[in-house]
PDB file of C-alpha atoms in Angstrom:
ATOM      1  CA  UNK V   1      15.802  15.306   6.806  1.00 31.00           C
ATOM      2  CA  UNK V   2      13.443  13.211   8.461  1.00 39.00           C
ATOM      3  CA  UNK V   3      12.203  14.348  11.770  1.00 40.00           C
ATOM      4  CA  UNK V   4      13.037  12.671  14.977  1.00 42.00           C
ATOM      5  CA  UNK V   5      10.453  10.151  15.913  1.00 43.00           C
ATOM      6  CA  UNK V   6       8.155  11.350  18.541  1.00 51.00           C
ATOM      7  CA  UNK V   7       5.637   9.586  20.724  1.00 46.00           C
ATOM      8  CA  UNK V   8       2.039  10.318  22.413  1.00 49.00           C
ATOM      9  CA  UNK V   9       1.689  11.622  25.893  1.00 44.00           C
ATOM     10  CA  UNK V  10       1.803   8.037  27.423  1.00 54.00           C
ATOM     11  CA  UNK V  11       4.778   7.018  25.739  1.00 68.00           C
ATOM     12  CA  UNK V  12       3.049   5.194  22.848  1.00 83.00           C
ATOM     13  CA  UNK V  13       4.685   5.649  19.184  1.00 94.00           C
ATOM     14  CA  UNK V  14       1.841   7.477  17.066  1.00 97.00           C
ATOM     15  CA  UNK V  15       1.566   5.809  13.634  1.00 98.00           C
ATOM     16  CA  UNK V  16       0.481   8.062  10.941  1.00 98.00           C
ATOM     17  CA  UNK V  17      -1.719   6.952   7.821  1.00 98.00           C
ATOM     18  CA  UNK V  18      -1.956   9.073   4.829  1.00 98.00           C
ATOM     19  CA  UNK V  19      -5.074   7.681   3.274  1.00 98.00           C
ATOM     20  CA  UNK V  20      -7.993   8.716   1.011  1.00 97.00           C
ATOM     21  CA  UNK V  21      -6.326   7.047  -2.070  1.00 97.00           C
ATOM     22  CA  UNK V  22      -8.991   5.533  -1.915  1.00 94.00           C
ATOM     23  CA  UNK V  23     -10.934   5.836   1.327  1.00 96.00           C
ATOM     24  CA  UNK V  24     -12.108   2.210   1.225  1.00 95.00           C
ATOM     25  CA  UNK V  25      -8.544   1.053   0.680  1.00 96.00           C
ATOM     26  CA  UNK V  26      -7.311   3.168   3.664  1.00 98.00           C
ATOM     27  CA  UNK V  27     -10.237   1.632   5.938  1.00 97.00           C
ATOM     28  CA  UNK V  28      -9.182  -1.809   4.996  1.00 97.00           C
ATOM     29  CA  UNK V  29      -5.533  -1.087   5.912  1.00 98.00           C
ATOM     30  CA  UNK V  30      -6.591   0.279   9.163  1.00 98.00           C
ATOM     31  CA  UNK V  31      -8.791  -2.782   9.695  1.00 98.00           C
ATOM     32  CA  UNK V  32      -5.459  -4.826   8.967  1.00 98.00           C
ATOM     33  CA  UNK V  33      -3.700  -3.090  11.708  1.00 98.00           C
ATOM     34  CA  UNK V  34      -6.422  -3.848  14.242  1.00 98.00           C
ATOM     35  CA  UNK V  35      -6.963  -7.420  13.350  1.00 97.00           C
ATOM     36  CA  UNK V  36      -3.260  -8.160  13.041  1.00 97.00           C
ATOM     37  CA  UNK V  37      -2.503  -6.633  16.363  1.00 97.00           C
ATOM     38  CA  UNK V  38      -1.999  -9.072  19.377  1.00 96.00           C
ATOM     39  CA  UNK V  39      -4.165  -6.988  21.639  1.00 96.00           C
ATOM     40  CA  UNK V  40      -6.451  -8.283  24.603  1.00 96.00           C
ATOM     41  CA  UNK V  41      -8.024  -4.868  25.030  1.00 97.00           C
ATOM     42  CA  UNK V  42      -8.360  -1.391  23.790  1.00 97.00           C
ATOM     43  CA  UNK V  43      -5.308  -0.183  25.407  1.00 94.00           C
ATOM     44  CA  UNK V  44      -3.007  -2.464  23.551  1.00 94.00           C
ATOM     45  CA  UNK V  45      -3.972  -1.382  20.197  1.00 96.00           C
ATOM     46  CA  UNK V  46      -1.787   0.904  18.127  1.00 97.00           C
ATOM     47  CA  UNK V  47      -2.075   4.784  18.557  1.00 97.00           C
ATOM     48  CA  UNK V  48      -2.985   5.885  14.972  1.00 98.00           C
ATOM     49  CA  UNK V  49      -3.736   9.016  13.376  1.00 98.00           C
ATOM     50  CA  UNK V  50      -5.404   8.982   9.961  1.00 98.00           C
ATOM     51  CA  UNK V  51      -5.419  11.795   7.472  1.00 98.00           C
ATOM     52  CA  UNK V  52      -7.818  10.613   4.944  1.00 98.00           C
ATOM     53  CA  UNK V  53      -7.394  13.172   1.972  1.00 97.00           C
ATOM     54  CA  UNK V  54      -9.312  12.030  -1.057  1.00 97.00           C
ATOM     55  CA  UNK V  55      -8.833  15.278  -2.749  1.00 98.00           C
ATOM     56  CA  UNK V  56      -5.375  14.497  -3.504  1.00 98.00           C
ATOM     57  CA  UNK V  57      -5.118  14.448  -7.334  1.00 98.00           C
ATOM     58  CA  UNK V  58      -5.112  11.013  -9.016  1.00 97.00           C
ATOM     59  CA  UNK V  59      -1.606   9.424  -8.974  1.00 97.00           C
ATOM     60  CA  UNK V  60      -2.138   7.406 -11.952  1.00 97.00           C
ATOM     61  CA  UNK V  61      -3.414  10.386 -14.106  1.00 97.00           C
ATOM     62  CA  UNK V  62      -0.241  12.381 -13.239  1.00 98.00           C
ATOM     63  CA  UNK V  63       2.230   9.631 -14.078  1.00 97.00           C
ATOM     64  CA  UNK V  64       0.498   9.164 -17.419  1.00 97.00           C
ATOM     65  CA  UNK V  65       0.829  12.837 -18.100  1.00 97.00           C
ATOM     66  CA  UNK V  66      -2.777  13.569 -18.073  1.00 97.00           C
ATOM     67  CA  UNK V  67      -3.394  15.018 -14.568  1.00 97.00           C
ATOM     68  CA  UNK V  68      -2.260  17.437 -11.855  1.00 98.00           C
ATOM     69  CA  UNK V  69       0.680  16.717  -9.677  1.00 98.00           C
ATOM     70  CA  UNK V  70      -0.273  15.097  -6.535  1.00 98.00           C
ATOM     71  CA  UNK V  71       3.084  15.428  -4.569  1.00 98.00           C
ATOM     72  CA  UNK V  72       2.220  19.038  -2.977  1.00 98.00           C
ATOM     73  CA  UNK V  73      -1.064  17.772  -1.599  1.00 98.00           C
ATOM     74  CA  UNK V  74       0.581  14.418  -0.134  1.00 98.00           C
ATOM     75  CA  UNK V  75       3.352  16.395   1.372  1.00 98.00           C
ATOM     76  CA  UNK V  76       0.831  18.690   3.091  1.00 98.00           C
ATOM     77  CA  UNK V  77      -1.099  15.598   4.397  1.00 98.00           C
ATOM     78  CA  UNK V  78       2.210  14.073   5.728  1.00 98.00           C
ATOM     79  CA  UNK V  79       3.151  17.551   7.310  1.00 98.00           C
ATOM     80  CA  UNK V  80      -0.100  17.257   9.185  1.00 98.00           C
ATOM     81  CA  UNK V  81       0.662  13.891  10.511  1.00 98.00           C
ATOM     82  CA  UNK V  82       4.146  15.087  11.651  1.00 98.00           C
ATOM     83  CA  UNK V  83       2.587  18.161  13.270  1.00 98.00           C
ATOM     84  CA  UNK V  84       0.207  15.574  14.906  1.00 98.00           C
ATOM     85  CA  UNK V  85       3.345  13.866  16.581  1.00 97.00           C
ATOM     86  CA  UNK V  86       3.429  10.741  14.378  1.00 97.00           C
ATOM     87  CA  UNK V  87       6.636   8.716  14.960  1.00 95.00           C
ATOM     88  CA  UNK V  88       6.355   7.528  10.996  1.00 96.00           C
ATOM     89  CA  UNK V  89       3.805   7.333   8.316  1.00 98.00           C
ATOM     90  CA  UNK V  90       2.459   4.862   5.958  1.00 98.00           C
ATOM     91  CA  UNK V  91       0.684   5.531   2.683  1.00 98.00           C
ATOM     92  CA  UNK V  92      -1.809   2.731   1.675  1.00 98.00           C
ATOM     93  CA  UNK V  93      -1.535   3.455  -2.015  1.00 97.00           C
ATOM     94  CA  UNK V  94       0.952   1.529  -4.297  1.00 97.00           C
ATOM     95  CA  UNK V  95       1.111   4.247  -6.707  1.00 97.00           C
ATOM     96  CA  UNK V  96       1.808   7.082  -4.395  1.00 98.00           C
ATOM     97  CA  UNK V  97       4.785   5.054  -2.959  1.00 98.00           C
ATOM     98  CA  UNK V  98       6.324   5.679  -6.347  1.00 98.00           C
ATOM     99  CA  UNK V  99       7.011   9.191  -4.705  1.00 98.00           C
ATOM    100  CA  UNK V 100       8.082   7.750  -1.133  1.00 98.00           C
ATOM    101  CA  UNK V 101      11.535   9.149  -1.131  1.00 98.00           C
ATOM    102  CA  UNK V 102      10.707  12.695  -2.069  1.00 98.00           C
ATOM    103  CA  UNK V 103       7.534  12.940   0.042  1.00 98.00           C
ATOM    104  CA  UNK V 104       9.512  11.795   3.026  1.00 98.00           C
ATOM    105  CA  UNK V 105      12.210  14.333   2.554  1.00 98.00           C
ATOM    106  CA  UNK V 106       9.695  17.188   1.708  1.00 98.00           C
ATOM    107  CA  UNK V 107       7.514  16.522   4.636  1.00 98.00           C
ATOM    108  CA  UNK V 108      10.363  15.643   7.089  1.00 98.00           C
ATOM    109  CA  UNK V 109       8.781  12.398   8.261  1.00 98.00           C
ATOM    110  CA  UNK V 110       9.900   8.863   7.847  1.00 97.00           C
ATOM    111  CA  UNK V 111       7.414   6.910   5.124  1.00 98.00           C
ATOM    112  CA  UNK V 112       7.411   3.107   5.488  1.00 98.00           C
ATOM    113  CA  UNK V 113       8.924   1.621   2.321  1.00 98.00           C
ATOM    114  CA  UNK V 114       5.778   0.126   0.766  1.00 98.00           C
ATOM    115  CA  UNK V 115       7.597  -1.200  -2.431  1.00 98.00           C
ATOM    116  CA  UNK V 116      10.318  -2.653  -0.629  1.00 98.00           C
ATOM    117  CA  UNK V 117       8.191  -4.835   1.660  1.00 98.00           C
ATOM    118  CA  UNK V 118       5.796  -5.769  -1.047  1.00 98.00           C
ATOM    119  CA  UNK V 119       8.747  -6.776  -3.171  1.00 98.00           C
ATOM    120  CA  UNK V 120      10.292  -8.834  -0.393  1.00 98.00           C
ATOM    121  CA  UNK V 121       7.088 -10.736   0.190  1.00 98.00           C
ATOM    122  CA  UNK V 122       6.550 -11.611  -3.479  1.00 98.00           C
ATOM    123  CA  UNK V 123       9.909 -12.984  -3.652  1.00 98.00           C
ATOM    124  CA  UNK V 124       9.943 -14.936  -0.544  1.00 96.00           C
ATOM    125  CA  UNK V 125      10.622 -18.475  -0.901  1.00 92.00           C
ATOM    126  CA  UNK V 126      12.805 -17.964  -4.108  1.00 93.00           C
ATOM    127  CA  UNK V 127       9.881 -16.878  -6.255  1.00 93.00           C
ATOM    128  CA  UNK V 128      11.873 -15.653  -9.351  1.00 96.00           C
ATOM    129  CA  UNK V 129       8.880 -14.661 -11.615  1.00 98.00           C
ATOM    130  CA  UNK V 130       6.414 -12.307 -10.252  1.00 98.00           C
ATOM    131  CA  UNK V 131       3.261 -11.118 -11.718  1.00 98.00           C
ATOM    132  CA  UNK V 132       2.081  -7.489 -11.176  1.00 98.00           C
ATOM    133  CA  UNK V 133      -1.659  -6.372 -11.119  1.00 98.00           C
ATOM    134  CA  UNK V 134      -1.278  -2.532 -10.519  1.00 98.00           C
ATOM    135  CA  UNK V 135      -2.444   0.672 -12.087  1.00 97.00           C
ATOM    136  CA  UNK V 136      -1.110   1.821 -15.280  1.00 97.00           C
ATOM    137  CA  UNK V 137       0.647   4.681 -13.420  1.00 97.00           C
ATOM    138  CA  UNK V 138       2.351   2.200 -11.219  1.00 97.00           C
ATOM    139  CA  UNK V 139       3.475   0.164 -14.167  1.00 98.00           C
ATOM    140  CA  UNK V 140       4.606   3.035 -16.116  1.00 97.00           C
ATOM    141  CA  UNK V 141       6.658   4.130 -13.428  1.00 97.00           C
ATOM    142  CA  UNK V 142       8.799   0.935 -13.269  1.00 98.00           C
ATOM    143  CA  UNK V 143       9.071   1.032  -9.676  1.00 98.00           C
ATOM    144  CA  UNK V 144       8.080  -2.659  -9.019  1.00 98.00           C
ATOM    145  CA  UNK V 145       9.947  -3.914 -12.184  1.00 98.00           C
ATOM    146  CA  UNK V 146      13.238  -2.095 -10.946  1.00 97.00           C
ATOM    147  CA  UNK V 147      12.696  -3.181  -7.260  1.00 98.00           C
ATOM    148  CA  UNK V 148      12.033  -6.964  -8.635  1.00 98.00           C
ATOM    149  CA  UNK V 149      15.033  -6.824 -10.679  1.00 97.00           C
ATOM    150  CA  UNK V 150      17.296  -5.631  -7.833  1.00 97.00           C
ATOM    151  CA  UNK V 151      15.902  -8.542  -5.815  1.00 97.00           C
ATOM    152  CA  UNK V 152      16.990 -11.015  -8.614  1.00 97.00           C
ATOM    153  CA  UNK V 153      13.437 -11.554  -9.958  1.00 98.00           C
ATOM    154  CA  UNK V 154      11.545 -10.987 -13.103  1.00 97.00           C
ATOM    155  CA  UNK V 155       8.377  -8.962 -13.441  1.00 98.00           C
ATOM    156  CA  UNK V 156       5.504 -10.337 -15.685  1.00 98.00           C
ATOM    157  CA  UNK V 157       3.318  -7.478 -16.445  1.00 97.00           C
ATOM    158  CA  UNK V 158      -0.242  -7.641 -18.022  1.00 98.00           C
ATOM    159  CA  UNK V 159      -0.687  -7.309 -21.661  1.00 98.00           C
ATOM    160  CA  UNK V 160      -2.550  -4.318 -22.915  1.00 98.00           C
ATOM    161  CA  UNK V 161      -5.808  -6.167 -22.858  1.00 97.00           C
ATOM    162  CA  UNK V 162      -5.360  -7.678 -19.414  1.00 98.00           C
ATOM    163  CA  UNK V 163      -4.393  -3.980 -18.170  1.00 98.00           C
ATOM    164  CA  UNK V 164      -7.695  -2.887 -19.632  1.00 97.00           C
ATOM    165  CA  UNK V 165      -9.406  -5.179 -17.361  1.00 95.00           C
ATOM    166  CA  UNK V 166      -7.427  -4.250 -14.374  1.00 96.00           C
ATOM    167  CA  UNK V 167      -8.131  -0.483 -14.696  1.00 96.00           C
ATOM    168  CA  UNK V 168     -11.787  -1.197 -15.299  1.00 94.00           C
ATOM    169  CA  UNK V 169     -11.965  -3.163 -12.032  1.00 93.00           C
ATOM    170  CA  UNK V 170     -10.457  -0.207 -10.249  1.00 93.00           C
ATOM    171  CA  UNK V 171     -11.598   2.880 -12.046  1.00 93.00           C
ATOM    172  CA  UNK V 172     -14.607   1.743 -14.257  1.00 91.00           C
ATOM    173  CA  UNK V 173     -18.351   2.612 -13.462  1.00 89.00           C
ATOM    174  CA  UNK V 174     -18.718  -0.715 -11.755  1.00 84.00           C
ATOM    175  CA  UNK V 175     -15.016  -0.448 -10.172  1.00 87.00           C
ATOM    176  CA  UNK V 176     -13.923  -0.188  -6.624  1.00 89.00           C
ATOM    177  CA  UNK V 177     -13.357   3.571  -6.550  1.00 91.00           C
ATOM    178  CA  UNK V 178     -16.936   3.882  -7.664  1.00 87.00           C
ATOM    179  CA  UNK V 179     -18.108   1.948  -4.696  1.00 84.00           C
ATOM    180  CA  UNK V 180     -18.475  -1.590  -6.125  1.00 79.00           C
ATOM    181  CA  UNK V 181     -16.491  -4.722  -5.129  1.00 76.00           C
ATOM    182  CA  UNK V 182     -18.975  -7.352  -6.681  1.00 71.00           C
ATOM    183  CA  UNK V 183     -19.999  -8.060 -10.291  1.00 71.00           C
ATOM    184  CA  UNK V 184     -17.876  -8.951 -13.400  1.00 80.00           C
ATOM    185  CA  UNK V 185     -14.733  -7.552 -11.827  1.00 86.00           C
ATOM    186  CA  UNK V 186     -14.092 -10.703  -9.921  1.00 90.00           C
ATOM    187  CA  UNK V 187     -14.314 -12.953 -12.768  1.00 90.00           C
ATOM    188  CA  UNK V 188     -12.472 -10.779 -15.090  1.00 92.00           C
ATOM    189  CA  UNK V 189      -9.501 -10.378 -12.709  1.00 95.00           C
ATOM    190  CA  UNK V 190      -9.461 -14.108 -12.260  1.00 95.00           C
ATOM    191  CA  UNK V 191      -8.746 -14.604 -15.925  1.00 96.00           C
ATOM    192  CA  UNK V 192      -5.919 -12.062 -15.863  1.00 97.00           C
ATOM    193  CA  UNK V 193      -4.587 -13.927 -12.866  1.00 98.00           C
ATOM    194  CA  UNK V 194      -4.677 -17.266 -14.674  1.00 98.00           C
ATOM    195  CA  UNK V 195      -3.078 -15.773 -17.804  1.00 98.00           C
ATOM    196  CA  UNK V 196      -0.094 -14.430 -15.657  1.00 98.00           C
ATOM    197  CA  UNK V 197       0.307 -17.577 -13.988  1.00 98.00           C
ATOM    198  CA  UNK V 198       0.164 -19.401 -17.325  1.00 98.00           C
ATOM    199  CA  UNK V 199       3.092 -17.281 -18.295  1.00 98.00           C
ATOM    200  CA  UNK V 200       5.168 -18.437 -15.556  1.00 98.00           C
ATOM    201  CA  UNK V 201       4.225 -16.134 -12.591  1.00 98.00           C
ATOM    202  CA  UNK V 202       5.065 -18.053  -9.210  1.00 98.00           C
ATOM    203  CA  UNK V 203       3.399 -15.138  -7.308  1.00 98.00           C
ATOM    204  CA  UNK V 204       1.045 -12.341  -8.049  1.00 98.00           C
ATOM    205  CA  UNK V 205       1.567  -9.013  -6.379  1.00 98.00           C
ATOM    206  CA  UNK V 206      -1.734  -7.322  -6.067  1.00 98.00           C
ATOM    207  CA  UNK V 207      -0.068  -3.954  -6.469  1.00 98.00           C
ATOM    208  CA  UNK V 208      -3.187  -1.564  -6.206  1.00 97.00           C
ATOM    209  CA  UNK V 209      -4.901  -1.424  -2.727  1.00 96.00           C
ATOM    210  CA  UNK V 210      -8.430  -1.671  -4.462  1.00 95.00           C
ATOM    211  CA  UNK V 211      -7.619  -4.918  -5.833  1.00 96.00           C
ATOM    212  CA  UNK V 212      -7.804  -6.973  -2.729  1.00 96.00           C
ATOM    213  CA  UNK V 213     -10.983  -5.457  -2.053  1.00 95.00           C
ATOM    214  CA  UNK V 214     -12.536  -7.301  -4.923  1.00 94.00           C
ATOM    215  CA  UNK V 215     -10.915 -10.630  -3.587  1.00 94.00           C
ATOM    216  CA  UNK V 216      -8.310 -10.962  -0.755  1.00 95.00           C
ATOM    217  CA  UNK V 217      -4.954 -12.552  -1.267  1.00 97.00           C
ATOM    218  CA  UNK V 218      -6.031 -16.120  -0.401  1.00 96.00           C
ATOM    219  CA  UNK V 219      -9.072 -16.119  -2.793  1.00 96.00           C
ATOM    220  CA  UNK V 220      -9.147 -18.651  -5.313  1.00 96.00           C
ATOM    221  CA  UNK V 221      -8.973 -16.227  -8.110  1.00 96.00           C
ATOM    222  CA  UNK V 222      -5.305 -15.519  -7.545  1.00 97.00           C
ATOM    223  CA  UNK V 223      -4.544 -19.288  -7.793  1.00 96.00           C
ATOM    224  CA  UNK V 224      -3.100 -19.482  -4.178  1.00 96.00           C
ATOM    225  CA  UNK V 225      -0.163 -17.139  -5.174  1.00 98.00           C
ATOM    226  CA  UNK V 226      -1.652 -13.697  -4.357  1.00 98.00           C
ATOM    227  CA  UNK V 227       0.332 -11.304  -2.368  1.00 98.00           C
ATOM    228  CA  UNK V 228      -1.452  -8.395  -0.777  1.00 98.00           C
ATOM    229  CA  UNK V 229       1.002  -5.621   0.001  1.00 98.00           C
ATOM    230  CA  UNK V 230      -1.321  -4.118   2.495  1.00 98.00           C
ATOM    231  CA  UNK V 231      -1.200  -7.081   4.837  1.00 98.00           C
ATOM    232  CA  UNK V 232       2.608  -7.237   4.488  1.00 98.00           C
ATOM    233  CA  UNK V 233       2.823  -3.493   5.232  1.00 98.00           C
ATOM    234  CA  UNK V 234       0.447  -3.707   8.156  1.00 98.00           C
ATOM    235  CA  UNK V 235       2.451  -6.405   9.782  1.00 97.00           C
ATOM    236  CA  UNK V 236       5.582  -4.390   9.605  1.00 97.00           C
ATOM    237  CA  UNK V 237       4.028  -1.373  10.784  1.00 97.00           C
ATOM    238  CA  UNK V 238       2.886  -3.334  14.141  1.00 97.00           C
ATOM    239  CA  UNK V 239       6.451  -4.594  14.427  1.00 94.00           C
ATOM    240  CA  UNK V 240       8.073  -1.301  13.883  1.00 92.00           C
ATOM    241  CA  UNK V 241       5.795   0.467  16.483  1.00 93.00           C
ATOM    242  CA  UNK V 242       6.419  -2.189  18.872  1.00 87.00           C
ATOM    243  CA  UNK V 243      10.179  -1.946  18.228  1.00 86.00           C
ATOM    244  CA  UNK V 244      10.137   1.841  18.659  1.00 80.00           C
ATOM    245  CA  UNK V 245       8.306   1.329  21.884  1.00 75.00           C
ATOM    246  CA  UNK V 246      10.836  -1.072  23.088  1.00 74.00           C
ATOM    247  CA  UNK V 247      13.839   1.003  22.256  1.00 72.00           C
ATOM    248  CA  UNK V 248      12.348   4.068  23.810  1.00 64.00           C
ATOM    249  CA  UNK V 249      12.046   2.466  27.072  1.00 61.00           C
ATOM    250  CA  UNK V 250      15.786   1.365  27.042  1.00 54.00           C
TER     251      UNK V 250
END
């Protein structure tokens, strides 16, 4: 059961972020919250608690059957956010959100529907064919494919060679998780994006939080059709926090 939403000592809803998957993506998500909030001073920004927990086992390794189960560690992190008084939580990691429902139920705190929000944005305007750039774990789970099908759209996944390029850009020795955002990764990802568009993709879902760190959603390598779930979810979190605050005053 999801715990009742709580607020801070001065009536502000506390937004929880379970991060560290990876740390740079967590920092980027918080930066989105800051930059997208219509604030004229410090006091008008959101009250946020971040639990950056990089020691959570790798989600893709687990989904591919080669690693430790990350769910117990994620539940512990969410429980810390609940104990800190957070009204709800967000997990800035696409792969982690494969487990969203059971994590929310296990920790007793509402977790923002990252997959649902991302899918809605990718299919906005009637886009019926959506390319997915994601970790192999996210793709193997089928979570985005099912969500797109439910939305009346068709997923266009990378072929094995293209998927190897994506994974190298994320996990490789010169990848984002190793602290690199430049080099060949940008050009390689641009080729994958062009291939997906060439196969009919009307939008490209950047379904790994590391990918927009190489090139943001408006970058030319995505052909003008990139969709970054991080920005979509950040906007929804801001709206939810303001709505919660307004309702709590009624």
